[in-house]
PDB file of C-alpha atoms and ligand atoms in Angstrom:
ATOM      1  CA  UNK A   1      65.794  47.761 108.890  1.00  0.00           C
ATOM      2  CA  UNK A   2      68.164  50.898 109.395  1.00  0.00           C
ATOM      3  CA  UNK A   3      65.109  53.059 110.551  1.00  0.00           C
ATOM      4  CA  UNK A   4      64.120  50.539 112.829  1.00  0.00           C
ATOM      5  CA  UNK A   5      67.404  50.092 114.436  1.00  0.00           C
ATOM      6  CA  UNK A   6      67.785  53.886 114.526  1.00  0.00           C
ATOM      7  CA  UNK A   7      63.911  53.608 116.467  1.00  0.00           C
ATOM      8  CA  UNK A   8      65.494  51.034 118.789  1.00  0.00           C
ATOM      9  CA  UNK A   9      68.540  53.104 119.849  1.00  0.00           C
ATOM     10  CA  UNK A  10      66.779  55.830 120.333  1.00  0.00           C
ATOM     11  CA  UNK A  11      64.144  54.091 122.740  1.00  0.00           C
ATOM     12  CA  UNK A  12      67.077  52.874 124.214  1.00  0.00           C
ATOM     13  CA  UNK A  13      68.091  56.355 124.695  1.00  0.00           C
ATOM     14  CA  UNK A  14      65.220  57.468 125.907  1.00  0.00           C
ATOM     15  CA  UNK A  15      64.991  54.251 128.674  1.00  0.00           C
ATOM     16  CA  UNK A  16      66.572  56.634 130.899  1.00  0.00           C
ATOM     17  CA  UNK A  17      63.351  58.471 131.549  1.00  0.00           C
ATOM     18  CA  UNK A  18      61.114  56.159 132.508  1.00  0.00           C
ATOM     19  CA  UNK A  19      57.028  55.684 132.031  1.00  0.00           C
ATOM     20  CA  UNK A  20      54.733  54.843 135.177  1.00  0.00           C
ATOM     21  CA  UNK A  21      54.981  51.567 134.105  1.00  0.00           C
ATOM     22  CA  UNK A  22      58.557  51.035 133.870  1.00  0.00           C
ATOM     23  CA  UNK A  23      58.950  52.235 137.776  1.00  0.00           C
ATOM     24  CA  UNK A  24      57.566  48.647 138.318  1.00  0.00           C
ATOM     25  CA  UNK A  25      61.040  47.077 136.887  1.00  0.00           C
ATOM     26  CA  UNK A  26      63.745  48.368 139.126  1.00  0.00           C
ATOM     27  CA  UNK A  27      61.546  47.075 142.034  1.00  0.00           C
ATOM     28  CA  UNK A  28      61.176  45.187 145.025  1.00  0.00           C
ATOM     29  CA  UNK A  29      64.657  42.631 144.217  1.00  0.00           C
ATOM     30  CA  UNK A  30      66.727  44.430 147.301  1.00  0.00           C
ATOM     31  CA  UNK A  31      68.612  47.452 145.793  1.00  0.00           C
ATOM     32  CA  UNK A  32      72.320  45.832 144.926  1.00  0.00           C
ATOM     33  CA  UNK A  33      73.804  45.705 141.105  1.00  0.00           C
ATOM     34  CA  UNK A  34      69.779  45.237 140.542  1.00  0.00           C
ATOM     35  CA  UNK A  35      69.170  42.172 142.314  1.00  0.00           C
ATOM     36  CA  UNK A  36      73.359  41.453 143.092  1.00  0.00           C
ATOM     37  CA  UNK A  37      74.952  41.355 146.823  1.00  0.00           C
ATOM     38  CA  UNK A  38      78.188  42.702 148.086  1.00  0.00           C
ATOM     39  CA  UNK A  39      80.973  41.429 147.221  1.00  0.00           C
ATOM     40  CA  UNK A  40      84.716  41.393 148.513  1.00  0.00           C
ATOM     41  CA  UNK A  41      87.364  43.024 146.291  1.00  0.00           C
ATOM     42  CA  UNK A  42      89.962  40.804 148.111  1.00  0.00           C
ATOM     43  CA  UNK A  43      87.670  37.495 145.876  1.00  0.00           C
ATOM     44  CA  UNK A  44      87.676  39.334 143.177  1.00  0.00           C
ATOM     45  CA  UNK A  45      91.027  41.541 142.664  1.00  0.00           C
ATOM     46  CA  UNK A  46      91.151  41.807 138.554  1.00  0.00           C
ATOM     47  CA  UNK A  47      88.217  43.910 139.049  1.00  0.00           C
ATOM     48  CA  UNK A  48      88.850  47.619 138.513  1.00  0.00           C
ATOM     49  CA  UNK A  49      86.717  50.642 137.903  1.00  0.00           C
ATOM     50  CA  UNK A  50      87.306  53.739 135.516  1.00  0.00           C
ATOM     51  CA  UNK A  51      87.162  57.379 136.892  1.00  0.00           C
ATOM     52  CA  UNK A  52      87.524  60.740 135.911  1.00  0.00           C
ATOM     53  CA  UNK A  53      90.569  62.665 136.488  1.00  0.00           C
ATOM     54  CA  UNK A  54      88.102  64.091 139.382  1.00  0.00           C
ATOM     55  CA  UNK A  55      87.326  60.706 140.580  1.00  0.00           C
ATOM     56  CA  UNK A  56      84.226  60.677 139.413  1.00  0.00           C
ATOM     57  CA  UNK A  57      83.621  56.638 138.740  1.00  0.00           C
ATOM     58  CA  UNK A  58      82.092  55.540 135.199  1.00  0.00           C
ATOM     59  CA  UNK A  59      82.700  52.305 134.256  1.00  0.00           C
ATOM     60  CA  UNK A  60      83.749  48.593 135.119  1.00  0.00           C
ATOM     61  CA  UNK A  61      87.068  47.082 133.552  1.00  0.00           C
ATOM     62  CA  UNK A  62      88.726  43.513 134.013  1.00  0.00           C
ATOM     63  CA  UNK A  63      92.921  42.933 134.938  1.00  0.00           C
ATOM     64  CA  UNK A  64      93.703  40.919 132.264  1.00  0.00           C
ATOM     65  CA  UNK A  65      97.550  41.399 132.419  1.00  0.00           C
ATOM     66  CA  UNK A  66      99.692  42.999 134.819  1.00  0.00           C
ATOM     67  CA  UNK A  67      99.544  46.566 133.065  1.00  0.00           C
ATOM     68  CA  UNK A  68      96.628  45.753 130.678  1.00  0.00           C
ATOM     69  CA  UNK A  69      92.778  46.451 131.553  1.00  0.00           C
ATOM     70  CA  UNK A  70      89.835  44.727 129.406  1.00  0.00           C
ATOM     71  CA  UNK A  71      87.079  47.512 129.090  1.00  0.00           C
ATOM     72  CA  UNK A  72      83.984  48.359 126.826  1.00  0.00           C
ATOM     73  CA  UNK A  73      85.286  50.570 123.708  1.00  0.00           C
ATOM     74  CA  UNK A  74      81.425  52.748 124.862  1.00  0.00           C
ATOM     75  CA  UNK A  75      83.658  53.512 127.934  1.00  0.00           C
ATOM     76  CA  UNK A  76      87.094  53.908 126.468  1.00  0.00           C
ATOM     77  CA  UNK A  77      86.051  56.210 123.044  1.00  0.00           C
ATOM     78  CA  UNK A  78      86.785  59.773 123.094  1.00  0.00           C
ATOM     79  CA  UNK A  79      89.156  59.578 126.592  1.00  0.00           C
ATOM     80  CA  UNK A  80      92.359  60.503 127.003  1.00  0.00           C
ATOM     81  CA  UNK A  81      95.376  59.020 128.762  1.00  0.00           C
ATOM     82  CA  UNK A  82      95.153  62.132 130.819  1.00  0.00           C
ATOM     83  CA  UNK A  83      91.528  62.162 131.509  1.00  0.00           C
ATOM     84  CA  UNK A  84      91.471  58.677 132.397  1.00  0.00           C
ATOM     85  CA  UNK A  85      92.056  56.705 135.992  1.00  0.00           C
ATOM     86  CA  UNK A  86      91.896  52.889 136.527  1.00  0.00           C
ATOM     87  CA  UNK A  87      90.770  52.002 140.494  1.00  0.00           C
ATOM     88  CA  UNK A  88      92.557  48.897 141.975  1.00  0.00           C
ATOM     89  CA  UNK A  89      91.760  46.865 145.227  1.00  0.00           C
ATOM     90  CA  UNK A  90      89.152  49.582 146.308  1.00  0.00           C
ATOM     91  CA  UNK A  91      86.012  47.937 147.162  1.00  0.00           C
ATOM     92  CA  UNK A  92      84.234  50.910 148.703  1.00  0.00           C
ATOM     93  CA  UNK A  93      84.256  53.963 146.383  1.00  0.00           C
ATOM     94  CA  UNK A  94      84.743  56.162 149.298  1.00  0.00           C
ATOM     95  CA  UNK A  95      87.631  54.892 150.856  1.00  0.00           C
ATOM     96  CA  UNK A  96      91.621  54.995 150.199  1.00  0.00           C
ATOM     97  CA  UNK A  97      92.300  51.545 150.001  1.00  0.00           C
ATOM     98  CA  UNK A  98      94.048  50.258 146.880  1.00  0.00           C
ATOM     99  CA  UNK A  99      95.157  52.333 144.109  1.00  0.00           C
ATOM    100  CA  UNK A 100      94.537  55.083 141.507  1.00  0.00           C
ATOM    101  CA  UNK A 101      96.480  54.294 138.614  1.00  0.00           C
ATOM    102  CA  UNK A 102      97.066  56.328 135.885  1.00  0.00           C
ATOM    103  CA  UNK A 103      96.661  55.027 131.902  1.00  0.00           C
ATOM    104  CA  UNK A 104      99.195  55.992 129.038  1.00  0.00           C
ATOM    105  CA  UNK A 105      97.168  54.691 126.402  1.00  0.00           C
ATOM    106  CA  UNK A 106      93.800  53.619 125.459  1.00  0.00           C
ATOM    107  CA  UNK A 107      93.304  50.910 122.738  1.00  0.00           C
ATOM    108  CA  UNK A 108      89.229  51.128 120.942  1.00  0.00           C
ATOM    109  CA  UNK A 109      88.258  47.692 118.431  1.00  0.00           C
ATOM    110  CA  UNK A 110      88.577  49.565 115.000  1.00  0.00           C
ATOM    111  CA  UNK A 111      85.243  48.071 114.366  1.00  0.00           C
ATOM    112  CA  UNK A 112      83.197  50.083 116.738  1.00  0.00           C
ATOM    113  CA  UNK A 113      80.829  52.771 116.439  1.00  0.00           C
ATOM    114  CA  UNK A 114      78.029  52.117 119.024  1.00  0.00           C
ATOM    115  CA  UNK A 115      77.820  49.122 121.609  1.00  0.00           C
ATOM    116  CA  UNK A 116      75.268  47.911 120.389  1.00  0.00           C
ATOM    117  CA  UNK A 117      76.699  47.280 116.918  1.00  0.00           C
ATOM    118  CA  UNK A 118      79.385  45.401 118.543  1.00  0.00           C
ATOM    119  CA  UNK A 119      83.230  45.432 119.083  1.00  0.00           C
ATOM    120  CA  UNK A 120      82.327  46.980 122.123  1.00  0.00           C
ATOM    121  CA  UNK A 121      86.071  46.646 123.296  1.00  0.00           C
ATOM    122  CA  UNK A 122      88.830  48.395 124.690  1.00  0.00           C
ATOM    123  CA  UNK A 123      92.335  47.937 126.303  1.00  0.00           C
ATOM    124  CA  UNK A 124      94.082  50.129 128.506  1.00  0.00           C
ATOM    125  CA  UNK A 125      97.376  50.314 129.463  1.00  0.00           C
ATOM    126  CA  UNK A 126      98.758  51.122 132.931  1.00  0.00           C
ATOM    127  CA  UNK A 127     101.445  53.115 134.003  1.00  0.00           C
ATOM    128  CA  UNK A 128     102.464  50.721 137.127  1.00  0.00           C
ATOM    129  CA  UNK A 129     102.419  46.565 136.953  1.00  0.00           C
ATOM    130  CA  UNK A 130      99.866  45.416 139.404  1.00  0.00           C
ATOM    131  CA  UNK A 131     100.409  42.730 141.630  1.00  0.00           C
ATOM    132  CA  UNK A 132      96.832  41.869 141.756  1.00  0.00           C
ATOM    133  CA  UNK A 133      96.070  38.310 139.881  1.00  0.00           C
ATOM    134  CA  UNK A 134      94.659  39.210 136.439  1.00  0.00           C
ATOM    135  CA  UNK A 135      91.666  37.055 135.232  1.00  0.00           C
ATOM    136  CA  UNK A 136      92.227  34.683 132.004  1.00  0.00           C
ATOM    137  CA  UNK A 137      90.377  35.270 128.540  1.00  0.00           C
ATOM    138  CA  UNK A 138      88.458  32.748 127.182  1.00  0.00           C
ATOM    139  CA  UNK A 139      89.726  31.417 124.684  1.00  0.00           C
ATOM    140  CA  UNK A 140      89.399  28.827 121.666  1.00  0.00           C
ATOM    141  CA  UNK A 141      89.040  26.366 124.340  1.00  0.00           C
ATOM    142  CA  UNK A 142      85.911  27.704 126.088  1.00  0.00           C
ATOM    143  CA  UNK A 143      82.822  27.754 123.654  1.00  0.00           C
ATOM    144  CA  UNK A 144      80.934  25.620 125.883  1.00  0.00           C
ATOM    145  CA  UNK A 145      81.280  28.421 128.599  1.00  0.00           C
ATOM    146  CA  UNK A 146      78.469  30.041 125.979  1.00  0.00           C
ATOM    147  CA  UNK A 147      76.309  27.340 126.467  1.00  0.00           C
ATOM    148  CA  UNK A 148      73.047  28.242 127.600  1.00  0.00           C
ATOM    149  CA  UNK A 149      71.909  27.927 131.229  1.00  0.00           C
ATOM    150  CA  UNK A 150      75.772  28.399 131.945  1.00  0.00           C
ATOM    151  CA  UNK A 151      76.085  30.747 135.655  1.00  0.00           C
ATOM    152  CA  UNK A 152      77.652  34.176 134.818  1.00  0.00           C
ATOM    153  CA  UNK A 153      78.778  36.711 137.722  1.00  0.00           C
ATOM    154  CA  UNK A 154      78.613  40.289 136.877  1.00  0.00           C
ATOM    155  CA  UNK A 155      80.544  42.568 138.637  1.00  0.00           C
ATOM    156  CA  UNK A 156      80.301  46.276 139.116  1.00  0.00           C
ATOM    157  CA  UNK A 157      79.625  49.673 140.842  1.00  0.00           C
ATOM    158  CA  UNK A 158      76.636  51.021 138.697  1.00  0.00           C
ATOM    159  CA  UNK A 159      72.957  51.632 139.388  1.00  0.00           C
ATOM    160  CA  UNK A 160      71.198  49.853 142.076  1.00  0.00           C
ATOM    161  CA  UNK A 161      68.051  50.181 139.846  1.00  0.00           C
ATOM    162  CA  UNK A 162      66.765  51.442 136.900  1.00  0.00           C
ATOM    163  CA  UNK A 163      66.586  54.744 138.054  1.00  0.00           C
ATOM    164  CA  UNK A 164      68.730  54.335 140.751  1.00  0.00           C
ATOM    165  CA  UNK A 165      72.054  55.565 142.194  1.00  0.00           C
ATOM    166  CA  UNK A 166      75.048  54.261 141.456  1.00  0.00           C
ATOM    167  CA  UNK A 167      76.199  51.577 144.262  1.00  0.00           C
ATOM    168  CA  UNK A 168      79.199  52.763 146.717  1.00  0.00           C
ATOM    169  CA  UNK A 169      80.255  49.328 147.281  1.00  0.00           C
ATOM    170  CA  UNK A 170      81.628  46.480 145.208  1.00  0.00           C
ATOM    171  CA  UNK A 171      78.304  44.638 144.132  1.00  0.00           C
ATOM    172  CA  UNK A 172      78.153  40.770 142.917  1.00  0.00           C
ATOM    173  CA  UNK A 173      75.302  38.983 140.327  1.00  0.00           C
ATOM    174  CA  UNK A 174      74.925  35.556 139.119  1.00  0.00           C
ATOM    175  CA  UNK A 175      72.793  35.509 135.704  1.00  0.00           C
ATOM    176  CA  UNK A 176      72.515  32.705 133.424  1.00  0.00           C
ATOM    177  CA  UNK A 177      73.866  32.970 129.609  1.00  0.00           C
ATOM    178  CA  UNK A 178      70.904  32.571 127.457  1.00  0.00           C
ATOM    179  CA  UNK A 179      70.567  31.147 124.185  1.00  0.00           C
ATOM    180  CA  UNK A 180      71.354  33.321 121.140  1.00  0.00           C
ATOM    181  CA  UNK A 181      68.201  32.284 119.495  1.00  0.00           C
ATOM    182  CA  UNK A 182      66.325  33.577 122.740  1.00  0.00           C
ATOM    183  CA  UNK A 183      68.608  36.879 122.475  1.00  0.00           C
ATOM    184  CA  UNK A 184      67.754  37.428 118.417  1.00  0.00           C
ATOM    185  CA  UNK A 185      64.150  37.257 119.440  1.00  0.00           C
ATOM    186  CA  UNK A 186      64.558  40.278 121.852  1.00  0.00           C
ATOM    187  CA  UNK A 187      66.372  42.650 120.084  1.00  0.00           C
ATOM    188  CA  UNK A 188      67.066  43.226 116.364  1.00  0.00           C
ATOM    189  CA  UNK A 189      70.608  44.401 116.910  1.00  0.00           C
ATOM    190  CA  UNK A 190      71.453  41.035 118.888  1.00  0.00           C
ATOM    191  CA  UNK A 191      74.328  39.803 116.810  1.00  0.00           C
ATOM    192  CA  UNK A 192      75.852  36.209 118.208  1.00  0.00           C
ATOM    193  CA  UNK A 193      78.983  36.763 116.189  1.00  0.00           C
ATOM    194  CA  UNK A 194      79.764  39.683 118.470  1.00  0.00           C
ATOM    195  CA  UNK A 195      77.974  39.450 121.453  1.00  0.00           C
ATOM    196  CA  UNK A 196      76.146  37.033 124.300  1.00  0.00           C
ATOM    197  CA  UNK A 197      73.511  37.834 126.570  1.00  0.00           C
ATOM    198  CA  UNK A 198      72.841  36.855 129.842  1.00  0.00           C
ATOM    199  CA  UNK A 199      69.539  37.234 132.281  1.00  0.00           C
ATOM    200  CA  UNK A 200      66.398  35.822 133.895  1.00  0.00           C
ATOM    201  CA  UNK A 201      63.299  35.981 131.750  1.00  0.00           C
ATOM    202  CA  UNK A 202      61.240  37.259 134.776  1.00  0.00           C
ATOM    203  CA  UNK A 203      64.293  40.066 135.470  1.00  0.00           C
ATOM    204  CA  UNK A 204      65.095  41.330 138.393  1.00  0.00           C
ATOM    205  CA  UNK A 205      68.888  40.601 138.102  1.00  0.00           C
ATOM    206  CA  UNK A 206      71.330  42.616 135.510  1.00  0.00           C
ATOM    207  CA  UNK A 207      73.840  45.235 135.028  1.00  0.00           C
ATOM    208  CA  UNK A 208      72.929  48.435 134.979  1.00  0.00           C
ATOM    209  CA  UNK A 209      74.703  52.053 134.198  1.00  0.00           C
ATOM    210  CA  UNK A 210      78.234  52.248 135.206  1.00  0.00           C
ATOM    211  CA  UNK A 211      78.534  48.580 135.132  1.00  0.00           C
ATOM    212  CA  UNK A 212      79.401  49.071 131.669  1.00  0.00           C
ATOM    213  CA  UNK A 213      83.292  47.587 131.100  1.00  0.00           C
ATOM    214  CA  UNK A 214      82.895  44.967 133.505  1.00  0.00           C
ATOM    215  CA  UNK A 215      82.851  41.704 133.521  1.00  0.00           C
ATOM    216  CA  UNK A 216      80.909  38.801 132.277  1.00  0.00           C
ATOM    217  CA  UNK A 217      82.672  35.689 134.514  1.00  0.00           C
ATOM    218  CA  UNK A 218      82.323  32.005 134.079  1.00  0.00           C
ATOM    219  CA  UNK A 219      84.354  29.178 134.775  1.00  0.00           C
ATOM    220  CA  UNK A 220      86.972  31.258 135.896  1.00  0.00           C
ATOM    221  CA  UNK A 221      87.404  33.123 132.607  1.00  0.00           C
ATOM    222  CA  UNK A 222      86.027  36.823 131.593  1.00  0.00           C
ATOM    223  CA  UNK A 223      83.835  36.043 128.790  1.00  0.00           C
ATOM    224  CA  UNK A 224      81.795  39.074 128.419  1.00  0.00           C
ATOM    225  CA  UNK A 225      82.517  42.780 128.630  1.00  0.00           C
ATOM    226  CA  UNK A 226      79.044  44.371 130.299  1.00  0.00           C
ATOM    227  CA  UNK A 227      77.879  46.398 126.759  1.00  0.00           C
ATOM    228  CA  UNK A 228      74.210  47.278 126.737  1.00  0.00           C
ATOM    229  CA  UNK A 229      70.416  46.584 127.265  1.00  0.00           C
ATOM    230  CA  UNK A 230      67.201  48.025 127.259  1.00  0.00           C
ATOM    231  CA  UNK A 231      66.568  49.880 130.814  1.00  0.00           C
ATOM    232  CA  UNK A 232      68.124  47.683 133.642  1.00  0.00           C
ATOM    233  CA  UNK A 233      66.673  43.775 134.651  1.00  0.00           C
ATOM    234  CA  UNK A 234      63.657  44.438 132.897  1.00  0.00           C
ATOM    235  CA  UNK A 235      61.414  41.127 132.412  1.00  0.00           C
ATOM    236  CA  UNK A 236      62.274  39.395 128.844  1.00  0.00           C
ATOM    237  CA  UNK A 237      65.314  42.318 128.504  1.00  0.00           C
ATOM    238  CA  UNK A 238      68.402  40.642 129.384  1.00  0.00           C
ATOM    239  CA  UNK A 239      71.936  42.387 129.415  1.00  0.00           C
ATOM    240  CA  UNK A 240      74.314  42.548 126.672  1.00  0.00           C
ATOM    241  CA  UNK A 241      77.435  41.683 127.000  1.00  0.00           C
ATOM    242  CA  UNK A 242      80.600  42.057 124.355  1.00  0.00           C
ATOM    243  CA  UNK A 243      81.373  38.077 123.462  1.00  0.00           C
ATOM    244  CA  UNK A 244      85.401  38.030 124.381  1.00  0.00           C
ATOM    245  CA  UNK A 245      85.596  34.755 122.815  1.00  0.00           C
ATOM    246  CA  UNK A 246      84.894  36.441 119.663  1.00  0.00           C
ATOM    247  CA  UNK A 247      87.476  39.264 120.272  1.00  0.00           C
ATOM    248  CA  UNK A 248      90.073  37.329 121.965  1.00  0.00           C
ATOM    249  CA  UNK A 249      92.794  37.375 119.059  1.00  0.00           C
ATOM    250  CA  UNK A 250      92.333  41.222 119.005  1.00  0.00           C
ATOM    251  CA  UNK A 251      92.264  41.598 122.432  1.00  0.00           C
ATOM    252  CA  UNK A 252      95.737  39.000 122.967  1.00  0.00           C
ATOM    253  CA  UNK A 253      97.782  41.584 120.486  1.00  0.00           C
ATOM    254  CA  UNK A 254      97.083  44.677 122.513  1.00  0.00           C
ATOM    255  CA  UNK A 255      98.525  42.306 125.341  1.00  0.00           C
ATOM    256  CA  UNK A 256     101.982  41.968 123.954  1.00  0.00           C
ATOM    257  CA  UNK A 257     101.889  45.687 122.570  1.00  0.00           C
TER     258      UNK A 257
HETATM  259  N1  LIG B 301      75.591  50.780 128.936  1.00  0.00           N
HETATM  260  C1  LIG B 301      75.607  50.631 130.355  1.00  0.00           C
HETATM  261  C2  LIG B 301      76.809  51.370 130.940  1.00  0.00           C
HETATM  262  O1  LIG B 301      77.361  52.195 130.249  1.00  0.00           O
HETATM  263  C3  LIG B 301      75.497  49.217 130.801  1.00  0.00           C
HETATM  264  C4  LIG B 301      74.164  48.739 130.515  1.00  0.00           C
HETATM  265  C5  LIG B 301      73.920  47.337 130.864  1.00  0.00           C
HETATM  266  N2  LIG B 301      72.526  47.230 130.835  1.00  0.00           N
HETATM  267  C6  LIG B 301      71.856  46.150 131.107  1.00  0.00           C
HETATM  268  N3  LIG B 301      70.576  46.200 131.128  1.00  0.00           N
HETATM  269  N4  LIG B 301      72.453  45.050 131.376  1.00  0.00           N
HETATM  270  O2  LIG B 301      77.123  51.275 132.101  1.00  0.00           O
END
């Protein structure tokens, strides 16, 4: 059991380089979020990205509170408030508009070691107070937001495709949740305590690297933190996301901290 999950992450790993066959996966869908479409930041303003003190975008994060940024602890661990920059209201990677704020701390679930052993979940803290509108949590109140079949949007600036680029634009997804059952069956580490998953069985549509952090929307609440997955919309490989309902007590105290 330990072997074999070491084997998976380690094909994981290794999904990075692809085979001949795995060139068909990123494929003919058009080339947005795999399978996504632009979308405006002005729809969507609790949607931030992470960059490097050069700029350098890396990750997705969520507003969830004036001064307090949902993220994937995969994205967070090992940063520093000083090596660390949270993108506002910029749509287009290469433009000015919005803001670069800067972080003065960075919160990881004690829990986590690798995403995809869960508590893949971070908060940072901003400097300023944004004005942007921060998205809700779900909360005790939204289980059935789980439910399979349920719409997701996934937001993000990652890959295009597998072995893509990295998108300069704001790019928009809808994938349905799936069942956990469905989930289980595709990967050993699926755990439905921690996490939910979200995809077509044919592919085509997912997250993809540098998505990571972002969110997981439905019914107007972030309930999933984009986490992991085995290459990018592969068929019968949906994405993993970090199950906030699961993590919202933990995430609420870093809130009022
Ligand atoms: N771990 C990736 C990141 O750091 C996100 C992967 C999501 N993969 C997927 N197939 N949905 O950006």
């Amino acid at each position: 059991m330990r072997l074999a999950a070491l084997l998976m992450t380690m094909l994981m790993a290794l999904a990075g380089t692809a085979t001949a066959d795995d060139t068909a996966v990123g494929r003919v869908v058009d080339d947005r979020v795999v399978g996504g479409e632009r979308v405006s930041i002005a729809e969507h303003p609790w949607v931030v990205y992470l960059a490097d003190s050069g700029g350098y975008q890396f990750c997705g994060g969520t507003l969830v509170a004036p001064t307090k940024v949902v993220t994937a602890a995969h994205c967070a661990a090992g940063r520093t408030p000083r090596n660390t920059r949270v993108v506002v209201g910029r749509e287009d990677k290469n433009s000015d508009q919005g803001r670069v704020v800067r972080v003065t701390d960075i919160w990881v679930h004690s829990d986590y070691l690798t995403a995809d052993q869960g508590a893949d979940v971070a908060v940072l803290t901003l400097r300023d107070a944004m004005a942007e509108r921060p998205l809700p949590l779900a909360g005790p109140q939204d289980e059935s937001l789980y439910a399979p079949g349920t719409p997701g949007r996934v937001l993000g600036w990652g890959r295009t495709s597998e072995q893509g680029a990295v998108s300069r634009y704001l790019l928009g997804a809808t994938v349905p949740v799936m069942a956990d059952a469905d989930c289980a069956d595709v990967y050993l580490q699926y755990d439905p305590a921690e996490m939910t998953c979200a995809g077509y069985p044919e592919g085509g549509v997912d997250t993809c690297q540098g998505d990571s952090g972002g969110p997981l929307v439905a019914g107007g609440k972030l309930i999933g933190i984009t986490s992991w997955g085995e290459g990018c919309a592969r068929r019968n490989r949906p994405g993993i996301y970090t199950r906030v309902l699961a993590y919202a007590d933990a995430i609420e105290a870093q809130l009022v901290a």
